[in-house]
Coordinates of N, CA and C in Angstrom, one line a residue:
X20 N 35.4 166.5 141.5 CA 36.8 166.6 141.4 C 37.4 165.3 140.8
X21 N 38.1 165.4 139.8 CA 38.8 164.2 139.2 C 40.3 164.4 139.3
X22 N 41.0 163.4 139.8 CA 42.4 163.4 140.0 C 43.0 162.3 139.2
X23 N 44.2 162.6 138.6 CA 44.9 161.6 137.8 C 45.4 160.5 138.7
X24 N 45.7 160.8 139.9 CA 46.2 159.8 140.8 C 45.9 160.2 142.3
X25 N 46.0 159.3 143.2 CA 45.7 159.7 144.6 C 46.7 160.6 145.1
X26 N 46.3 161.7 145.7 CA 47.2 162.7 146.3 C 46.7 162.9 147.8
X27 N 47.6 162.5 148.6 CA 47.3 162.5 150.1 C 46.9 163.8 150.6
X28 N 47.5 164.9 150.1 CA 47.1 166.2 150.6 C 45.7 166.6 150.2
X29 N 45.2 166.0 149.1 CA 43.9 166.4 148.7 C 42.8 165.9 149.7
X30 N 42.9 164.6 150.1 CA 42.1 164.1 151.1 C 42.6 162.8 151.6
X31 N 42.5 162.5 152.9 CA 43.0 161.2 153.4 C 41.9 160.3 153.8
X32 N 40.6 160.8 153.7 CA 39.5 159.9 154.1 C 39.0 159.2 152.9
X33 N 39.5 158.0 152.7 CA 39.1 157.2 151.5 C 38.0 156.3 151.9
X34 N 37.4 155.7 150.9 CA 36.3 154.8 151.2 C 36.8 153.6 151.9
X35 N 38.0 153.2 151.7 CA 38.6 152.0 152.4 C 38.6 152.3 153.9
X36 N 39.1 153.5 154.2 CA 39.2 153.9 155.7 C 37.8 154.0 156.2
X37 N 36.9 154.6 155.5 CA 35.5 154.8 155.9 C 34.9 153.4 156.3
X38 N 35.0 152.5 155.3 CA 34.5 151.2 155.6 C 35.1 150.5 156.8
X39 N 36.4 150.6 156.9 CA 37.1 150.0 158.1 C 36.5 150.6 159.4
X40 N 36.2 151.9 159.4 CA 35.6 152.6 160.6 C 34.2 152.1 160.8
X41 N 33.5 152.0 159.7 CA 32.0 151.8 159.7 C 31.7 150.4 160.2
X42 N 32.5 149.4 159.8 CA 32.2 148.0 160.2 C 33.1 147.6 161.4
X43 N 33.9 148.4 161.9 CA 34.8 148.1 163.1 C 33.9 147.8 164.3
X44 N 34.4 146.8 165.1 CA 33.8 146.6 166.4 C 34.4 147.5 167.4
X45 N 33.7 148.5 168.0 CA 34.3 149.5 168.8 C 35.1 149.0 170.0
X46 N 34.6 147.9 170.6 CA 35.3 147.4 171.8 C 36.7 146.9 171.5
X47 N 37.0 146.6 170.2 CA 38.3 146.1 169.9 C 39.2 147.2 169.4
X48 N 38.8 148.4 169.4 CA 39.6 149.5 168.9 C 40.4 150.1 170.1
X49 N 41.5 150.8 169.7 CA 42.2 151.6 170.8 C 41.3 152.7 171.3
X50 N 41.5 153.0 172.6 CA 40.6 153.9 173.3 C 40.6 155.3 172.6
X51 N 41.7 155.7 172.0 CA 41.7 157.1 171.4 C 40.9 157.1 170.1
X52 N 40.7 155.9 169.5 CA 39.9 155.9 168.2 C 38.5 155.5 168.4
X53 N 38.2 154.9 169.6 CA 36.9 154.4 169.8 C 35.7 155.4 169.7
X54 N 35.9 156.5 170.4 CA 34.8 157.5 170.5 C 34.4 158.0 169.1
X55 N 35.4 158.3 168.2 CA 35.1 158.8 166.9 C 34.3 157.7 166.1
X56 N 34.7 156.5 166.2 CA 34.1 155.4 165.4 C 32.6 155.2 165.9
X57 N 32.5 155.2 167.2 CA 31.1 155.1 167.8 C 30.2 156.2 167.3
X58 N 30.7 157.4 167.3 CA 29.9 158.5 166.8 C 29.5 158.3 165.3
X59 N 30.5 157.9 164.5 CA 30.2 157.6 163.1 C 29.1 156.6 163.0
X60 N 29.2 155.5 163.7 CA 28.2 154.4 163.5 C 26.9 154.8 164.1
X61 N 26.8 155.5 165.2 CA 25.5 155.8 165.7 C 24.7 156.8 164.9
X62 N 25.4 157.7 164.2 CA 24.7 158.7 163.4 C 24.4 158.2 162.0
X63 N 25.0 157.0 161.6 CA 24.8 156.5 160.2 C 23.5 155.8 160.1
X64 N 22.4 156.5 159.8 CA 21.1 155.9 159.7 C 20.9 155.2 158.3
X65 N 19.9 154.5 158.2 CA 19.6 153.8 156.9 C 19.3 154.8 155.8
X66 N 18.9 156.0 156.1 CA 18.7 157.0 155.1 C 20.1 157.5 154.6
X67 N 21.0 157.6 155.5 CA 22.4 158.0 155.1 C 23.0 156.9 154.2
X68 N 22.7 155.7 154.4 CA 23.1 154.6 153.5 C 22.6 154.9 152.1
X69 N 21.4 155.2 152.0 CA 20.8 155.5 150.7 C 21.5 156.7 150.1
X70 N 21.7 157.8 150.9 CA 22.3 159.0 150.4 C 23.7 158.7 149.9
X71 N 24.5 157.8 150.6 CA 25.8 157.5 150.2 C 25.8 156.7 148.9
X72 N 24.9 155.7 148.8 CA 24.9 154.9 147.6 C 24.5 155.8 146.4
X73 N 23.5 156.7 146.5 CA 23.1 157.5 145.4 C 24.3 158.4 145.0
X74 N 25.1 158.9 145.9 CA 26.2 159.7 145.6 C 27.2 158.9 144.8
X75 N 27.4 157.6 145.2 CA 28.4 156.8 144.5 C 27.9 156.5 143.1
X76 N 26.7 156.2 142.9 CA 26.1 155.9 141.6 C 26.1 157.1 140.7
X77 N 25.8 158.3 141.3 CA 25.9 159.5 140.5 C 27.3 159.8 140.1
X78 N 28.3 159.5 140.9 CA 29.7 159.7 140.5 C 30.1 158.8 139.3
X79 N 29.6 157.6 139.3 CA 29.9 156.7 138.1 C 29.1 157.2 136.9
X80 N 27.9 157.7 137.1 CA 27.1 158.2 136.0 C 27.8 159.5 135.4
X81 N 28.3 160.3 136.2 CA 29.0 161.6 135.8 C 30.2 161.3 135.0
X82 N 31.0 160.3 135.5 CA 32.2 159.9 134.7 C 31.8 159.4 133.3
X83 N 30.8 158.6 133.3 CA 30.4 158.0 132.0 C 30.0 159.2 131.0
X84 N 29.2 160.1 131.5 CA 28.7 161.2 130.7 C 29.9 162.1 130.3
X85 N 30.9 162.2 131.1 CA 32.1 163.0 130.7 C 33.0 162.3 129.7
X86 N 32.8 161.0 129.4 CA 33.6 160.3 128.5 C 34.7 159.5 129.1
X87 N 34.7 159.4 130.4 CA 35.8 158.5 131.0 C 35.4 157.1 130.8
X88 N 36.3 156.3 130.2 CA 36.0 155.0 129.8 C 36.4 153.9 130.9
X89 N 37.4 154.2 131.7 CA 37.8 153.1 132.6 C 38.0 153.7 134.0
X90 N 37.8 152.9 135.0 CA 38.0 153.2 136.4 C 38.4 152.0 137.2
X91 N 39.5 152.2 138.0 CA 40.0 151.0 138.7 C 39.4 151.0 140.1
X92 N 38.5 150.0 140.3 CA 37.8 149.9 141.6 C 38.4 148.7 142.3
X93 N 39.6 148.2 142.0 CA 40.2 147.1 142.7 C 40.4 147.3 144.1
X94 N 40.7 148.6 144.5 CA 40.8 148.9 145.9 C 40.1 150.2 146.2
X95 N 39.5 150.3 147.3 CA 38.6 151.5 147.6 C 39.3 152.7 148.0
X96 N 40.7 152.8 147.9 CA 41.4 154.0 148.0 C 41.1 154.9 146.8
X97 N 40.4 154.4 145.8 CA 40.1 155.2 144.6 C 38.8 156.0 144.8
X98 N 38.3 156.0 146.0 CA 37.0 156.7 146.3 C 37.3 157.6 147.5
X99 N 37.0 158.8 147.4 CA 37.1 159.7 148.6 C 35.7 160.0 149.2
X100 N 35.7 160.0 150.5 CA 34.4 160.2 151.2 C 34.4 161.5 151.9
X101 N 33.3 162.3 151.7 CA 33.2 163.6 152.4 C 33.1 163.4 153.9
X102 N 33.5 164.4 154.6 CA 33.6 164.3 156.1 C 32.2 164.1 156.7
X103 N 31.1 164.6 156.0 CA 29.8 164.4 156.5 C 29.2 163.1 156.0
X104 N 30.0 162.3 155.2 CA 29.6 161.0 154.8 C 28.4 161.0 153.8
X105 N 28.1 162.1 153.2 CA 27.0 162.2 152.3 C 27.4 162.2 150.8
X106 N 28.7 162.4 150.5 CA 29.1 162.4 149.2 C 30.4 161.7 149.0
X107 N 30.7 161.4 147.7 CA 32.0 160.7 147.3 C 32.6 161.4 146.1
X108 N 33.9 161.2 145.9 CA 34.5 161.6 144.7 C 35.4 160.4 144.2
X109 N 35.4 160.2 142.9 CA 36.2 159.1 142.4 C 37.5 159.7 141.9
X110 N 38.6 158.9 142.2 CA 39.9 159.4 141.8 C 40.7 158.2 141.1
X111 N 42.0 158.4 140.9 CA 42.8 157.4 140.2 C 42.4 157.1 138.8
X112 N 41.9 158.2 138.2 CA 41.6 158.1 136.7 C 42.9 158.0 136.0
X113 N 42.9 157.2 134.9 CA 44.1 157.0 134.1 C 44.7 158.4 133.8
X114 N 45.9 158.7 134.2 CA 46.5 160.0 134.0 C 47.1 160.2 132.6
X115 N 47.2 159.2 131.8 CA 47.9 159.4 130.5 C 46.8 159.7 129.4
X116 N 45.6 159.8 129.8 CA 44.6 160.2 128.8 C 43.9 159.0 128.0
X117 N 44.4 157.8 128.2 CA 43.9 156.7 127.4 C 42.5 156.3 127.8
X118 N 42.1 156.7 129.1 CA 40.8 156.4 129.6 C 39.8 157.4 129.2
X119 N 40.2 158.5 128.6 CA 39.2 159.5 128.2 C 38.9 159.3 126.7
X120 N 37.7 159.0 126.4 CA 37.3 158.8 125.1 C 36.9 160.1 124.4
X121 N 37.4 160.3 123.2 CA 37.1 161.5 122.5 C 35.6 161.7 122.2
X122 N 35.1 162.9 122.2 CA 33.7 163.1 122.0 C 33.2 162.5 120.7
X123 N 34.2 162.5 119.7 CA 33.8 161.9 118.4 C 33.5 160.4 118.5
X124 N 34.1 159.8 119.6 CA 33.9 158.3 119.8 C 32.5 158.0 120.1
X125 N 31.7 158.9 120.4 CA 30.3 158.6 120.8 C 29.4 158.6 119.6
X126 N 30.0 158.6 118.4 CA 29.2 158.5 117.2 C 29.7 157.4 116.3
X127 N 28.8 156.8 115.6 CA 29.1 155.8 114.6 C 28.7 156.3 113.2
X128 N 29.6 156.0 112.3 CA 29.3 156.4 110.9 C 28.1 155.7 110.4
X129 N 27.3 156.5 109.7 CA 26.0 155.9 109.2 C 26.2 154.7 108.3
X130 N 27.3 154.7 107.6 CA 27.5 153.6 106.7 C 28.4 152.5 107.3
X131 N 28.8 152.7 108.6 CA 29.7 151.7 109.2 C 28.9 150.6 109.8
X132 N 29.5 149.4 109.8 CA 28.8 148.3 110.5 C 29.0 148.4 112.0
X133 N 28.2 147.6 112.7 CA 28.3 147.6 114.2 C 29.7 147.1 114.6
X134 N 30.3 146.2 113.9 CA 31.6 145.7 114.3 C 32.8 146.5 113.8
X135 N 32.5 147.6 113.1 CA 33.6 148.4 112.6 C 34.2 149.2 113.7
X136 N 35.6 149.3 113.6 CA 36.3 150.1 114.5 C 36.7 151.5 114.0
X137 N 36.3 151.7 112.7 CA 36.5 153.0 112.1 C 35.6 154.1 112.6
X138 N 36.1 155.2 113.1 CA 35.3 156.2 113.6 C 35.3 157.4 112.7
X139 N 34.2 158.2 112.6 CA 34.2 159.3 111.7 C 35.0 160.5 112.3
X140 N 35.5 161.4 111.4 CA 36.3 162.5 111.9 C 35.4 163.6 112.6
X141 N 34.1 163.6 112.3 CA 33.2 164.6 112.8 C 32.0 164.0 113.4
X142 N 31.6 164.4 114.6 CA 30.4 163.8 115.2 C 29.1 164.0 114.4
X143 N 29.1 165.1 113.7 CA 27.8 165.4 112.9 C 27.6 164.4 111.8
X144 N 28.6 163.6 111.4 CA 28.4 162.6 110.3 C 27.8 161.3 110.8
X145 N 27.6 161.1 112.0 CA 27.2 159.9 112.5 C 26.0 160.0 113.4
X146 N 25.6 158.8 114.0 CA 24.5 158.8 115.0 C 25.0 158.6 116.4
X147 N 24.3 159.1 117.4 CA 24.8 159.0 118.7 C 24.9 157.6 119.3
X148 N 25.9 157.4 120.0 CA 26.1 156.1 120.7 C 26.4 156.4 122.2
X149 N 25.7 155.7 123.1 CA 25.9 155.9 124.5 C 27.3 155.6 124.9
X150 N 28.0 156.5 125.7 CA 29.3 156.1 126.3 C 29.1 155.1 127.4
X151 N 30.2 154.4 127.7 CA 30.1 153.3 128.7 C 31.3 153.4 129.6
X152 N 31.1 153.2 130.9 CA 32.2 153.1 131.8 C 32.6 151.7 132.1
X153 N 33.8 151.3 131.9 CA 34.3 150.0 132.0 C 34.4 149.5 133.5
X154 N 33.3 149.3 134.1 CA 33.3 148.8 135.5 C 32.0 148.0 135.7
X155 N 32.2 146.8 136.4 CA 31.1 145.9 136.5 C 30.4 146.2 137.9
X156 N 29.3 147.0 137.8 CA 28.6 147.4 139.0 C 27.9 146.2 139.6
X157 N 27.6 145.2 138.8 CA 26.9 144.0 139.3 C 27.8 143.3 140.3
X158 N 29.1 143.4 140.1 CA 30.1 142.9 141.1 C 30.4 143.8 142.2
X159 N 30.5 145.1 141.9 CA 30.9 146.1 142.9 C 29.8 146.4 143.9
X160 N 28.6 146.6 143.5 CA 27.6 147.1 144.4 C 27.2 146.1 145.5
X161 N 27.0 144.8 145.2 CA 26.6 143.9 146.3 C 27.6 144.0 147.5
X162 N 28.9 144.0 147.2 CA 29.9 144.1 148.2 C 29.8 145.4 149.1
X163 N 29.6 146.5 148.4 CA 29.5 147.8 149.1 C 28.2 147.8 149.9
X164 N 27.1 147.4 149.3 CA 25.8 147.4 150.0 C 25.8 146.4 151.2
X165 N 26.5 145.3 151.1 CA 26.5 144.3 152.2 C 27.2 145.0 153.4
X166 N 28.3 145.6 153.2 CA 29.0 146.3 154.3 C 28.2 147.4 154.9
X167 N 27.5 148.2 154.1 CA 26.7 149.3 154.6 C 25.5 148.8 155.4
X168 N 24.8 147.8 154.9 CA 23.6 147.4 155.5 C 23.8 146.3 156.6
X169 N 24.8 145.4 156.4 CA 25.0 144.3 157.4 C 26.1 144.6 158.4
X170 N 27.0 145.4 158.0 CA 28.3 145.5 158.8 C 28.5 146.5 159.8
X171 N 27.5 147.4 160.1 CA 27.7 148.5 161.0 C 28.1 148.0 162.4
X172 N 29.3 148.2 162.7 CA 29.8 147.9 164.0 C 29.9 146.4 164.3
X173 N 29.9 145.6 163.2 CA 29.8 144.1 163.4 C 31.1 143.4 163.1
X174 N 32.0 144.1 162.3 CA 33.2 143.4 161.9 C 33.1 142.7 160.6
X175 N 34.3 142.6 159.8 CA 34.2 141.9 158.5 C 33.8 140.5 158.5
X176 N 34.1 139.7 159.6 CA 33.8 138.3 159.7 C 32.2 138.2 159.7
X177 N 31.6 139.1 160.4 CA 30.1 139.0 160.5 C 29.5 139.3 159.1
X178 N 30.0 140.2 158.3 CA 29.5 140.5 157.0 C 29.7 139.3 156.1
X179 N 30.9 138.7 156.2 CA 31.1 137.5 155.3 C 30.2 136.3 155.7
X180 N 30.1 136.0 157.0 CA 29.3 134.9 157.5 C 27.8 135.1 157.2
X181 N 27.4 136.3 157.5 CA 25.9 136.6 157.2 C 25.6 136.5 155.7
X182 N 26.5 137.1 154.9 CA 26.4 137.0 153.5 C 26.3 135.6 153.0
X183 N 27.1 134.7 153.5 CA 27.1 133.3 153.2 C 25.7 132.7 153.6
X184 N 25.2 133.0 154.7 CA 23.9 132.5 155.2 C 22.8 132.9 154.3
X185 N 22.9 134.2 153.9 CA 21.8 134.7 153.0 C 21.9 134.0 151.6
X186 N 23.1 133.8 151.1 CA 23.3 133.2 149.8 C 22.7 131.8 149.8
X187 N 23.0 131.0 150.8 CA 22.6 129.6 150.8 C 21.3 129.3 151.4
X188 N 20.6 130.3 151.9 CA 19.2 130.1 152.5 C 18.2 130.2 151.4
X189 N 17.0 129.6 151.7 CA 15.8 129.8 150.9 C 15.4 131.3 150.9
X190 N 14.8 131.8 149.8 CA 14.5 133.2 149.7 C 13.8 133.8 150.9
X191 N 12.8 133.2 151.4 CA 12.0 133.7 152.6 C 12.9 133.8 153.8
X192 N 13.7 132.7 154.0 CA 14.6 132.7 155.2 C 15.7 133.7 155.0
X193 N 16.2 133.9 153.8 CA 17.2 134.9 153.6 C 16.7 136.3 153.9
X194 N 15.5 136.6 153.5 CA 15.0 137.9 153.7 C 14.8 138.2 155.2
X195 N 14.4 137.1 155.9 CA 14.2 137.3 157.4 C 15.6 137.5 158.1
X196 N 16.6 136.9 157.6 CA 18.0 137.1 158.1 C 18.3 138.6 157.9
X197 N 18.1 139.1 156.7 CA 18.4 140.5 156.4 C 17.6 141.4 157.2
X198 N 16.4 141.1 157.4 CA 15.5 142.0 158.1 C 15.9 142.1 159.6
X199 N 16.3 140.9 160.2 CA 16.7 140.9 161.6 C 18.0 141.7 161.8
X200 N 18.9 141.6 160.9 CA 20.2 142.3 161.0 C 19.9 143.8 160.8
X201 N 19.1 144.2 159.9 CA 18.8 145.6 159.7 C 18.1 146.2 160.9
X202 N 17.2 145.5 161.5 CA 16.5 146.0 162.7 C 17.6 146.2 163.8
X203 N 18.5 145.2 164.0 CA 19.5 145.4 165.0 C 20.4 146.5 164.8
X204 N 20.8 146.7 163.5 CA 21.8 147.7 163.1 C 21.2 149.1 163.1
X205 N 19.9 149.3 162.7 CA 19.4 150.6 162.5 C 18.2 151.0 163.3
X206 N 17.5 150.0 163.9 CA 16.3 150.3 164.7 C 16.3 149.5 166.0
X207 N 17.4 149.6 166.8 CA 17.5 148.8 168.0 C 16.6 149.3 169.1
X208 N 16.1 150.5 169.0 CA 15.4 151.1 170.2 C 13.9 151.3 169.8
X209 N 13.4 150.7 168.8 CA 12.0 150.8 168.5 C 11.2 149.9 169.4
X210 N 10.3 150.4 170.2 CA 9.7 149.7 171.3 C 8.2 149.5 171.1
X211 N 7.5 150.6 170.7 CA 6.0 150.6 170.7 C 5.6 149.6 169.6
X212 N 4.4 149.1 169.7 CA 3.8 148.2 168.7 C 3.6 148.9 167.4
X213 N 3.1 150.1 167.5 CA 2.9 150.9 166.2 C 4.1 151.1 165.5
X214 N 5.2 151.6 166.2 CA 6.5 151.9 165.5 C 7.1 150.6 165.0
X215 N 7.0 149.5 165.7 CA 7.5 148.3 165.3 C 6.9 147.8 164.0
X216 N 5.5 147.9 164.0 CA 4.8 147.5 162.8 C 5.2 148.3 161.5
X217 N 5.4 149.6 161.7 CA 5.8 150.5 160.6 C 7.2 150.1 160.2
X218 N 8.1 149.9 161.2 CA 9.5 149.6 160.9 C 9.5 148.2 160.1
X219 N 8.7 147.3 160.6 CA 8.8 146.0 159.9 C 8.3 146.0 158.4
X220 N 7.3 146.9 158.2 CA 6.9 147.0 156.8 C 8.0 147.7 155.9
X221 N 8.6 148.7 156.5 CA 9.7 149.3 155.8 C 10.9 148.4 155.6
X222 N 11.3 147.6 156.6 CA 12.4 146.7 156.5 C 12.1 145.5 155.5
X223 N 10.8 145.2 155.4 CA 10.5 144.1 154.5 C 10.8 144.6 153.0
X224 N 10.5 145.8 152.7 CA 10.8 146.3 151.4 C 12.3 146.4 151.2
X225 N 13.0 146.9 152.2 CA 14.5 147.0 152.0 C 15.1 145.6 151.9
X226 N 14.6 144.7 152.7 CA 15.1 143.3 152.6 C 14.9 142.7 151.2
X227 N 13.7 142.9 150.7 CA 13.4 142.4 149.3 C 14.4 143.0 148.3
X228 N 14.6 144.3 148.4 CA 15.5 145.0 147.5 C 16.9 144.4 147.6
X229 N 17.4 144.4 148.9 CA 18.8 143.9 149.1 C 19.0 142.5 148.6
X230 N 18.0 141.6 148.9 CA 18.1 140.2 148.5 C 18.3 140.1 146.9
X231 N 17.5 140.9 146.2 CA 17.5 140.9 144.8 C 18.9 141.4 144.3
X232 N 19.4 142.4 144.9 CA 20.7 143.0 144.5 C 21.8 141.9 144.8
X233 N 21.7 141.4 146.0 CA 22.8 140.4 146.5 C 22.8 139.2 145.6
X234 N 21.6 138.7 145.2 CA 21.5 137.5 144.4 C 21.6 137.8 142.9
X235 N 21.7 139.1 142.6 CA 21.8 139.6 141.2 C 20.6 139.2 140.4
X236 N 19.4 139.3 141.0 CA 18.2 139.0 140.2 C 17.7 140.2 139.4

């Protein structure tokens, strides 16, 4: 579903609200809100984190393939989250049509130079060019991933401070910081030696990946 602007009656559960609930410290919430937030945090496994991120990336991919050229990600009210937290929808697409590139725009005239702004009247007269979505995922993704992996029930200050420690630590130390937080957030009740060994191997791979994304390697 693509909407030209945010419409409250369509959905009120935005990514901004979801993130606020996800990283909230339950003990600091009003009693009437606490139980729902605790339920969200307890059920959000590391597999759900992966599912959520895949859905977000797929949404950006689909917009690109549809010819949408721009998307405002300056505030996360532009992303709607499904109630089962497994899918997202992007909204707030430019309603005046300037963000939708014509299908002909995906072709370059065979005789045109790469710097030319002249476009052919018919796609068949040119060669295909990949569409592009005007959003810097290198900037967006580390922030989203940091909150999802580091912030569950920890509060925004913890995400910021831990991110700073990771950034300024040596690579091996940084990965150990990530691994420790992931274990506390997603595997707090792993007790047996066998389970702990399997979990540690898995978290080592996740920590390696997250460090690379966070440091933009």
